[in-house]
Amino acid sequence: MAVPPEPSSPVLVGRDRELGIIRGLLERSAAEEAQTLVVSGDAGVGKTALVTRACSEGTDAMTIFGACLPLTSMSIPLLPIRTALRNLDESLEEAGIVDLDGDERDVTVRFDDWLGRRCRVHPVVLVVDDVQWADRSTLDALMYVIAGPARRHLTVIATLRAGEVGLGHPLQRWLADIRRLPRVFELGVEPLDRTGTAEQIEELMGGVPHQSLIDDVHGHARGNPYFTRLMVSGLTPDARAAPVAFPVDLSSAVLQAWFRLSPETRRLATVLAVGGAAISAGDLAEVVADSDVDGVRSALAEAVGSGTLDGLVDGSFWFHHPMSAEVLAAALSDDERREWHRRFANHLEARLEEPASVASVVAIADHRYRSGEARSAFEWALRAADAVEGADGRAEELRLLRRAVDLLPKLPDIAEADEQLGGLLRRQRSVAADAGATFDELEAVEAMLDRLDDEAEPLVAAELIVRRMHLRFMAGRSFIEVAEMREAVRRSSARPASPEFALGLAELAHAELWAEMPDAAVHAHDAIAVARDANDPRALAHALAAGSMVALYAGDGLRARELGEQAVEAALEAHDWFAYVHAVLWEANAVETWASGWFADRMRTRRVELTARGGPQAYIAWLSANEAVSLLVVGRGVECEERLRVALGSDAGPLGDVLARLTAARFAALRGRLGDARGHLLRADELFADGSAFLAFEFDAVRAEVRLAGGDPDGAYEAALAGATGGGSPPTMCEWLMPLAARALADLARAARDTGADASDALARLDALVARFPHTLRDAGVLTPLMQRQIVAFDAMYAAEQARARGRADASLAWCEAVEACSTAHIPWEEAYSRWRAAEALFARARGRREGTEMLRSGLALARNLGARPVEGELLDLARRARVPIEEPSSFASGVLGPLPGLTPREREILDLIVVGRTYSEIARALVISEKTVSTHVSHLLAKTGTANRVELAGLVHRVADEHGRDE
C-alpha cells in the first residue's frame, strides 16, 4: 500500500462532518460503484490531513497516494501517478505493472487497466494531492480514470488549493469537465471556528489554554490549522498571547505565494498590507504616487492569480488570508511603516466627504496613530469614537477611547486637559459597562478613584468603591469585602437620603451575609427604605437583592422570592446587569435549591430574557454557566455540554469562564477524562487565584472530586476540609464536602488494609472529621423538600463511606440506604457511585449475590446513561470478578427459534432473559409475574426444545444463532 506523507499537522479537530462525508463516499464505492471527490480549501486548512485520516480509519481499501509539485524549471508527465506506484509496498512487477515508461497515453491506459484489476480484488482509493500544480498529462490521465467503468470499487480523491485557481488557471477547464461526469462530488474545507481552534490548541499544548491565547491565535490565524500549529509551537501551557514576532517558519508559510510574485507586485502588496484594508488599484496608485494605474492593476491581478490577493466585487483588492498583511507589514522598518501610514492618512483625508463614513474616520484615526503623530492621533481618535458610538460599535469605541486616554497626558499644551481626561474616563466606564467589558470598566473606575478628591466628592467616591468591588469580583481579584463596603457607607453617610448611601448599605449587607455578620439584616432593611425614598432603581435593585438574601438566610422563602422578583424588575429598569444576575440567582434560590432541574430551567428563562433586553455577553455567560452547573447535577448531560460549549466558546469574561471551567472540570472527572478535568481546573485557578475565598463558587468540592479521580485521596481530603473550614457562609457544593472527605479517607484505609499496612492514621483522621462534622454541611437558605432529600442523601453517603473506611459488616446496608436516598434526591451521579459501592459490599456478604447482581446491573445501566466511565469500568470489573452476566436481553435470541412451533410470546420473553443469565426472581420482577409462573414457563421451554436445563437451553439458542449468522 502506498502511504501518504504525514499531514502537516497531526492534530485533526472539528472535522466530524467532513470525515463523515468522505467515509460515506468510500463505503458507497466499496459496495456499489466508482466515486470521485474534489476536496478544496486554502493552503494549511487541513485537506491532506482530513483525507489521510478518512482513508486510514474505518476502511480496508488499498490507498495509493501521489502528490503534484510546484515545479518551475521542468515538467514530469504523470508525476503523481508515477510516484504513487513507485511507493507501493510491492514491486511494479508484483503489482502487475510492467513499467511506467513510454508514451503518456500508453502509461495512462496501462494504469487504468491495473486499477480495474485491483478493484476486482479489493477496493482502491487513489488520492492525488495539490492538483492545482498538475500538468496537462496528469489531468488527462485523471479524467480518463474518472470517466472509466462505473462498476468498479474505486474512489478518486483530488485535493486543491482553491485560492490558487483563478479564472485563467488551466485547472478551471478540467474542473468544469469533470463536474459534468456522474458520481463526481465536491467538498469545501473551511477554516475552524473559534471552538475548533481552541480544541486544536489544547491538543497541541497538552492542556487547557488561556482564553486570551485562543482569542489571539484565532484572530491572527483565522482558523487555519497549519498557521495555528506554527504560531503556538514552542509556547508554554501558561501562555496568554501569541508571540509578538511571528516565527520565521510561520512567516515563510504565510508568504509562500507572495514569494512567487514579481518584485513590483511584492512591493505593492507590502504597501497594501500597511493600509490594513481593501483598496482599489486607482487609490493604491495615488498612495504610492504611481501614475500608471493600469500597471498597478496588472500587478494586483498577478497577485490575485497567485492566491495572495482576492479581487473583491467592488473592484478593490485584499489579501486572501489576512495574516499575510500582518507578516508583510511587520517586515518593514518602523520608519517605513510610519511613512506609509502617513501617506494613507493623507490620502483618506483628501478624499473625505461629509457626512464622512465611519470606516473612513476610523481608518484615518488608526493611520495617524501608527504614523506617530500624537496630536492628530488624539483628535481623530475622539472623532472616530463619536462616529462609532452605539450598541453596534462598543468594542471599537472602547478601543479608541482607551487610545485617547493614553495619548492625552502626552499632550501637555491642550487646554483643560485634566477636565477632558475626567470626561473620557467617565465615557470609557459607561461604554464598558454597557458592553460588559469587565477589565476596561475596572481600569476606568480605578483611574477615576485615583484622580478623585474624596472630601469634595464623597458620594461619587462611595459609588465608585461599590462598583470597583463588583468588578474585582467579576475579574476574580477579590470576593465581596466587608471593609470596602464599610468605606463606601462611611463616604456616603454625610448624605443619608442619597442613592449612594442606599447602595453602600445594600452591598455592605451583601458582604456581611457572606461573612455571617449579625448586622446584615438591619443594613438591608435600611437600604431598601432609603432607596425607595430616593426613587433610584439601581440602588433599589441592590437593596432588594440584599433583602432577598436576608429573608432566605432566615428561612422565609416567600419573602425572599418576592423581594428577588422586585429586584430583577428594578435592575432591568436601571440597566444594571450585575444587579440583574445577582437578583436572579437569589430569586431562584428562594424557590428551590440550585441542584435541581427547576433551577436550571429558571436560569434558562432569565438568560433568554437578558439576551432579549440586550444584556452584555459577560452577564449572559454568567447565567449560562449557572444553568450548566445545575444541569450537570441532575444528569442532563447533553444540555450541560451545550451550555458549556457556548460559555467556553464565547467572550464570557473571567467570572463566566471560571464557573464554566469548574463545571467542565467536574463533568470531565465524572466521565473519566482526567486530563481535561485537570486542565479546566488549572485554568479556573489561574483566573481566580484564591478560589476558596470565593464562597459563591464550588472550587473546593470540584478540587476534591478531580483529585479523587486522579488517585490522590490525601489531596482530595485537604481540598474538602479547606472548603468546610474556610470561614463565613458555606461555599457552593458544601453538601458534597463531607462525603468526599470521608471517601478519601476510606480509600486510604482500604489501600492500607489491601497491602497489609496500618490503617490507623486514616481512621484517626476519620474519627476527628466525624467528631468535628457529625453530619454533612448544609447551604444557607430555605429548606425545600428536595433540598431536605438531598441532605439526607449526602448524610447517607457520609455514613456509608465511614462504614467502608472501617470495614464494617453492615456497610452493604449503609450503601443500599445511600442508593435509595440518592435516587429520591435526584442526584444520579452520586446514585451511580453508591450503586457500585453497594454492589461491591453486597457481593462481599455471604448471602448478597442476588441483591448484588441487581444492584450491579442497575448501576451499570445508570452509569452508561450518564456516561460515567469510571463507575461503569468499576462495575464491569466487579461483574467479571463476581461472574455476573451483564448482557442486555435481545429479541434476536428467541427469534432464532422462530421455526419451532408452539413457542408463546411469553415464553419468548422469558427465553430472551434466560439467555443473558437472569435469575428466576429477576425475570419475575422484569415481567411482573411470580417466580412460580417463571418456573412453569421454563419447564415448557425445556420440553419444547428437548433441553435438560437452562444452561442447555441457552446453549441451544447460541448455536442456532451462530448457524443463522453463517447462513446470512
PDB file of C-alpha atoms in Angstrom, residues 403-508:
ATOM      1  CA  ARG A 403      -6.192  55.350  22.956  1.00  0.00           C
ATOM      2  CA  ALA A 404      -7.378  58.893  23.649  1.00  0.00           C
ATOM      3  CA  VAL A 405      -6.944  58.403  27.414  1.00  0.00           C
ATOM      4  CA  ASP A 406      -3.412  57.130  26.793  1.00  0.00           C
ATOM      5  CA  LEU A 407      -2.481  59.988  24.426  1.00  0.00           C
ATOM      6  CA  LEU A 408      -3.912  62.929  26.360  1.00  0.00           C
ATOM      7  CA  PRO A 409      -1.206  63.085  29.097  1.00  0.00           C
ATOM      8  CA  LYS A 410       1.399  63.234  26.303  1.00  0.00           C
ATOM      9  CA  LEU A 411      -0.117  66.500  25.027  1.00  0.00           C
ATOM     10  CA  PRO A 412       0.556  68.991  27.863  1.00  0.00           C
ATOM     11  CA  ASP A 413      -0.392  72.054  25.823  1.00  0.00           C
ATOM     12  CA  ILE A 414      -4.062  71.018  25.481  1.00  0.00           C
ATOM     13  CA  ALA A 415      -6.290  73.378  27.435  1.00  0.00           C
ATOM     14  CA  GLU A 416      -8.330  71.901  30.294  1.00  0.00           C
ATOM     15  CA  ALA A 417      -6.669  68.512  29.757  1.00  0.00           C
ATOM     16  CA  ASP A 418      -7.476  67.342  33.294  1.00  0.00           C
ATOM     17  CA  GLU A 419     -11.176  68.025  32.918  1.00  0.00           C
ATOM     18  CA  GLN A 420     -11.148  66.425  29.475  1.00  0.00           C
ATOM     19  CA  LEU A 421      -9.442  63.302  30.896  1.00  0.00           C
ATOM     20  CA  GLY A 422     -12.165  63.003  33.537  1.00  0.00           C
ATOM     21  CA  GLY A 423     -14.829  63.116  30.873  1.00  0.00           C
ATOM     22  CA  LEU A 424     -13.034  60.490  28.807  1.00  0.00           C
ATOM     23  CA  LEU A 425     -12.751  58.142  31.794  1.00  0.00           C
ATOM     24  CA  ARG A 426     -16.444  58.561  32.582  1.00  0.00           C
ATOM     25  CA  ARG A 427     -17.290  57.771  28.989  1.00  0.00           C
ATOM     26  CA  GLN A 428     -14.946  54.765  28.930  1.00  0.00           C
ATOM     27  CA  ARG A 429     -16.602  53.453  32.072  1.00  0.00           C
ATOM     28  CA  SER A 430     -20.117  53.906  30.677  1.00  0.00           C
ATOM     29  CA  VAL A 431     -19.360  52.220  27.356  1.00  0.00           C
ATOM     30  CA  ALA A 432     -17.538  49.370  29.081  1.00  0.00           C
ATOM     31  CA  ALA A 433     -20.456  48.805  31.444  1.00  0.00           C
ATOM     32  CA  ASP A 434     -22.885  48.582  28.534  1.00  0.00           C
ATOM     33  CA  ALA A 435     -20.560  46.163  26.747  1.00  0.00           C
ATOM     34  CA  GLY A 436     -19.858  44.023  29.814  1.00  0.00           C
ATOM     35  CA  ALA A 437     -16.124  44.684  29.348  1.00  0.00           C
ATOM     36  CA  THR A 438     -15.033  43.976  32.922  1.00  0.00           C
ATOM     37  CA  PHE A 439     -11.371  44.917  32.710  1.00  0.00           C
ATOM     38  CA  ASP A 440     -11.970  48.075  30.661  1.00  0.00           C
ATOM     39  CA  GLU A 441     -14.540  49.314  33.154  1.00  0.00           C
ATOM     40  CA  LEU A 442     -12.365  48.380  36.129  1.00  0.00           C
ATOM     41  CA  GLU A 443      -9.444  50.264  34.589  1.00  0.00           C
ATOM     42  CA  ALA A 444     -11.592  53.376  34.175  1.00  0.00           C
ATOM     43  CA  VAL A 445     -13.103  53.134  37.677  1.00  0.00           C
ATOM     44  CA  GLU A 446      -9.702  52.756  39.324  1.00  0.00           C
ATOM     45  CA  ALA A 447      -8.335  55.698  37.337  1.00  0.00           C
ATOM     46  CA  MET A 448     -11.329  57.801  38.374  1.00  0.00           C
ATOM     47  CA  LEU A 449     -10.800  56.906  42.032  1.00  0.00           C
ATOM     48  CA  ASP A 450      -7.103  57.801  41.797  1.00  0.00           C
ATOM     49  CA  ARG A 451      -7.972  61.252  40.448  1.00  0.00           C
ATOM     50  CA  LEU A 452     -10.867  61.891  42.815  1.00  0.00           C
ATOM     51  CA  ASP A 453     -10.864  64.378  45.693  1.00  0.00           C
ATOM     52  CA  ASP A 454     -12.545  62.208  48.329  1.00  0.00           C
ATOM     53  CA  GLU A 455     -13.524  65.107  50.541  1.00  0.00           C
ATOM     54  CA  ALA A 456     -15.005  67.163  47.716  1.00  0.00           C
ATOM     55  CA  GLU A 457     -16.966  64.325  46.109  1.00  0.00           C
ATOM     56  CA  PRO A 458     -17.735  61.706  48.772  1.00  0.00           C
ATOM     57  CA  LEU A 459     -20.863  60.368  47.047  1.00  0.00           C
ATOM     58  CA  VAL A 460     -19.028  59.809  43.771  1.00  0.00           C
ATOM     59  CA  ALA A 461     -16.256  58.065  45.699  1.00  0.00           C
ATOM     60  CA  ALA A 462     -18.756  55.831  47.506  1.00  0.00           C
ATOM     61  CA  GLU A 463     -20.450  54.744  44.275  1.00  0.00           C
ATOM     62  CA  LEU A 464     -17.095  54.077  42.610  1.00  0.00           C
ATOM     63  CA  ILE A 465     -15.915  51.958  45.557  1.00  0.00           C
ATOM     64  CA  VAL A 466     -19.026  49.780  45.285  1.00  0.00           C
ATOM     65  CA  ARG A 467     -18.624  49.373  41.548  1.00  0.00           C
ATOM     66  CA  ARG A 468     -14.927  48.618  41.922  1.00  0.00           C
ATOM     67  CA  MET A 469     -15.848  45.834  44.311  1.00  0.00           C
ATOM     68  CA  HIS A 470     -18.314  44.344  41.824  1.00  0.00           C
ATOM     69  CA  LEU A 471     -15.748  44.488  39.032  1.00  0.00           C
ATOM     70  CA  ARG A 472     -12.987  42.993  41.157  1.00  0.00           C
ATOM     71  CA  PHE A 473     -15.357  40.149  41.988  1.00  0.00           C
ATOM     72  CA  MET A 474     -16.159  39.588  38.315  1.00  0.00           C
ATOM     73  CA  ALA A 475     -12.466  39.757  37.416  1.00  0.00           C
ATOM     74  CA  GLY A 476     -11.573  37.193  40.084  1.00  0.00           C
ATOM     75  CA  ARG A 477      -9.404  39.585  42.082  1.00  0.00           C
ATOM     76  CA  SER A 478     -11.329  39.521  45.340  1.00  0.00           C
ATOM     77  CA  PHE A 479     -14.636  38.432  46.847  1.00  0.00           C
ATOM     78  CA  ILE A 480     -17.187  40.906  48.215  1.00  0.00           C
ATOM     79  CA  GLU A 481     -15.236  42.565  51.043  1.00  0.00           C
ATOM     80  CA  VAL A 482     -16.839  43.934  54.203  1.00  0.00           C
ATOM     81  CA  ALA A 483     -14.127  46.554  54.804  1.00  0.00           C
ATOM     82  CA  GLU A 484     -14.527  48.018  51.313  1.00  0.00           C
ATOM     83  CA  MET A 485     -18.279  48.302  51.677  1.00  0.00           C
ATOM     84  CA  ARG A 486     -17.950  49.892  55.100  1.00  0.00           C
ATOM     85  CA  GLU A 487     -15.770  52.525  53.480  1.00  0.00           C
ATOM     86  CA  ALA A 488     -18.447  53.171  50.859  1.00  0.00           C
ATOM     87  CA  VAL A 489     -21.052  53.616  53.619  1.00  0.00           C
ATOM     88  CA  ARG A 490     -18.741  55.948  55.543  1.00  0.00           C
ATOM     89  CA  ARG A 491     -18.128  58.126  52.484  1.00  0.00           C
ATOM     90  CA  SER A 492     -21.838  58.440  51.674  1.00  0.00           C
ATOM     91  CA  SER A 493     -23.136  58.772  55.256  1.00  0.00           C
ATOM     92  CA  ALA A 494     -22.947  62.559  55.055  1.00  0.00           C
ATOM     93  CA  ARG A 495     -25.981  62.310  52.731  1.00  0.00           C
ATOM     94  CA  PRO A 496     -28.089  59.568  54.381  1.00  0.00           C
ATOM     95  CA  ALA A 497     -31.001  60.123  51.983  1.00  0.00           C
ATOM     96  CA  SER A 498     -28.869  59.656  48.856  1.00  0.00           C
ATOM     97  CA  PRO A 499     -28.996  56.704  46.450  1.00  0.00           C
ATOM     98  CA  GLU A 500     -25.260  56.246  47.054  1.00  0.00           C
ATOM     99  CA  PHE A 501     -25.873  55.675  50.773  1.00  0.00           C
ATOM    100  CA  ALA A 502     -28.595  53.121  49.960  1.00  0.00           C
ATOM    101  CA  LEU A 503     -26.241  51.375  47.505  1.00  0.00           C
ATOM    102  CA  GLY A 504     -23.446  51.261  50.075  1.00  0.00           C
ATOM    103  CA  LEU A 505     -25.758  49.849  52.771  1.00  0.00           C
ATOM    104  CA  ALA A 506     -27.089  47.230  50.344  1.00  0.00           C
ATOM    105  CA  GLU A 507     -23.663  45.957  49.391  1.00  0.00           C
ATOM    106  CA  LEU A 508     -22.460  46.099  52.980  1.00  0.00           C
TER     107      LEU A 508
END
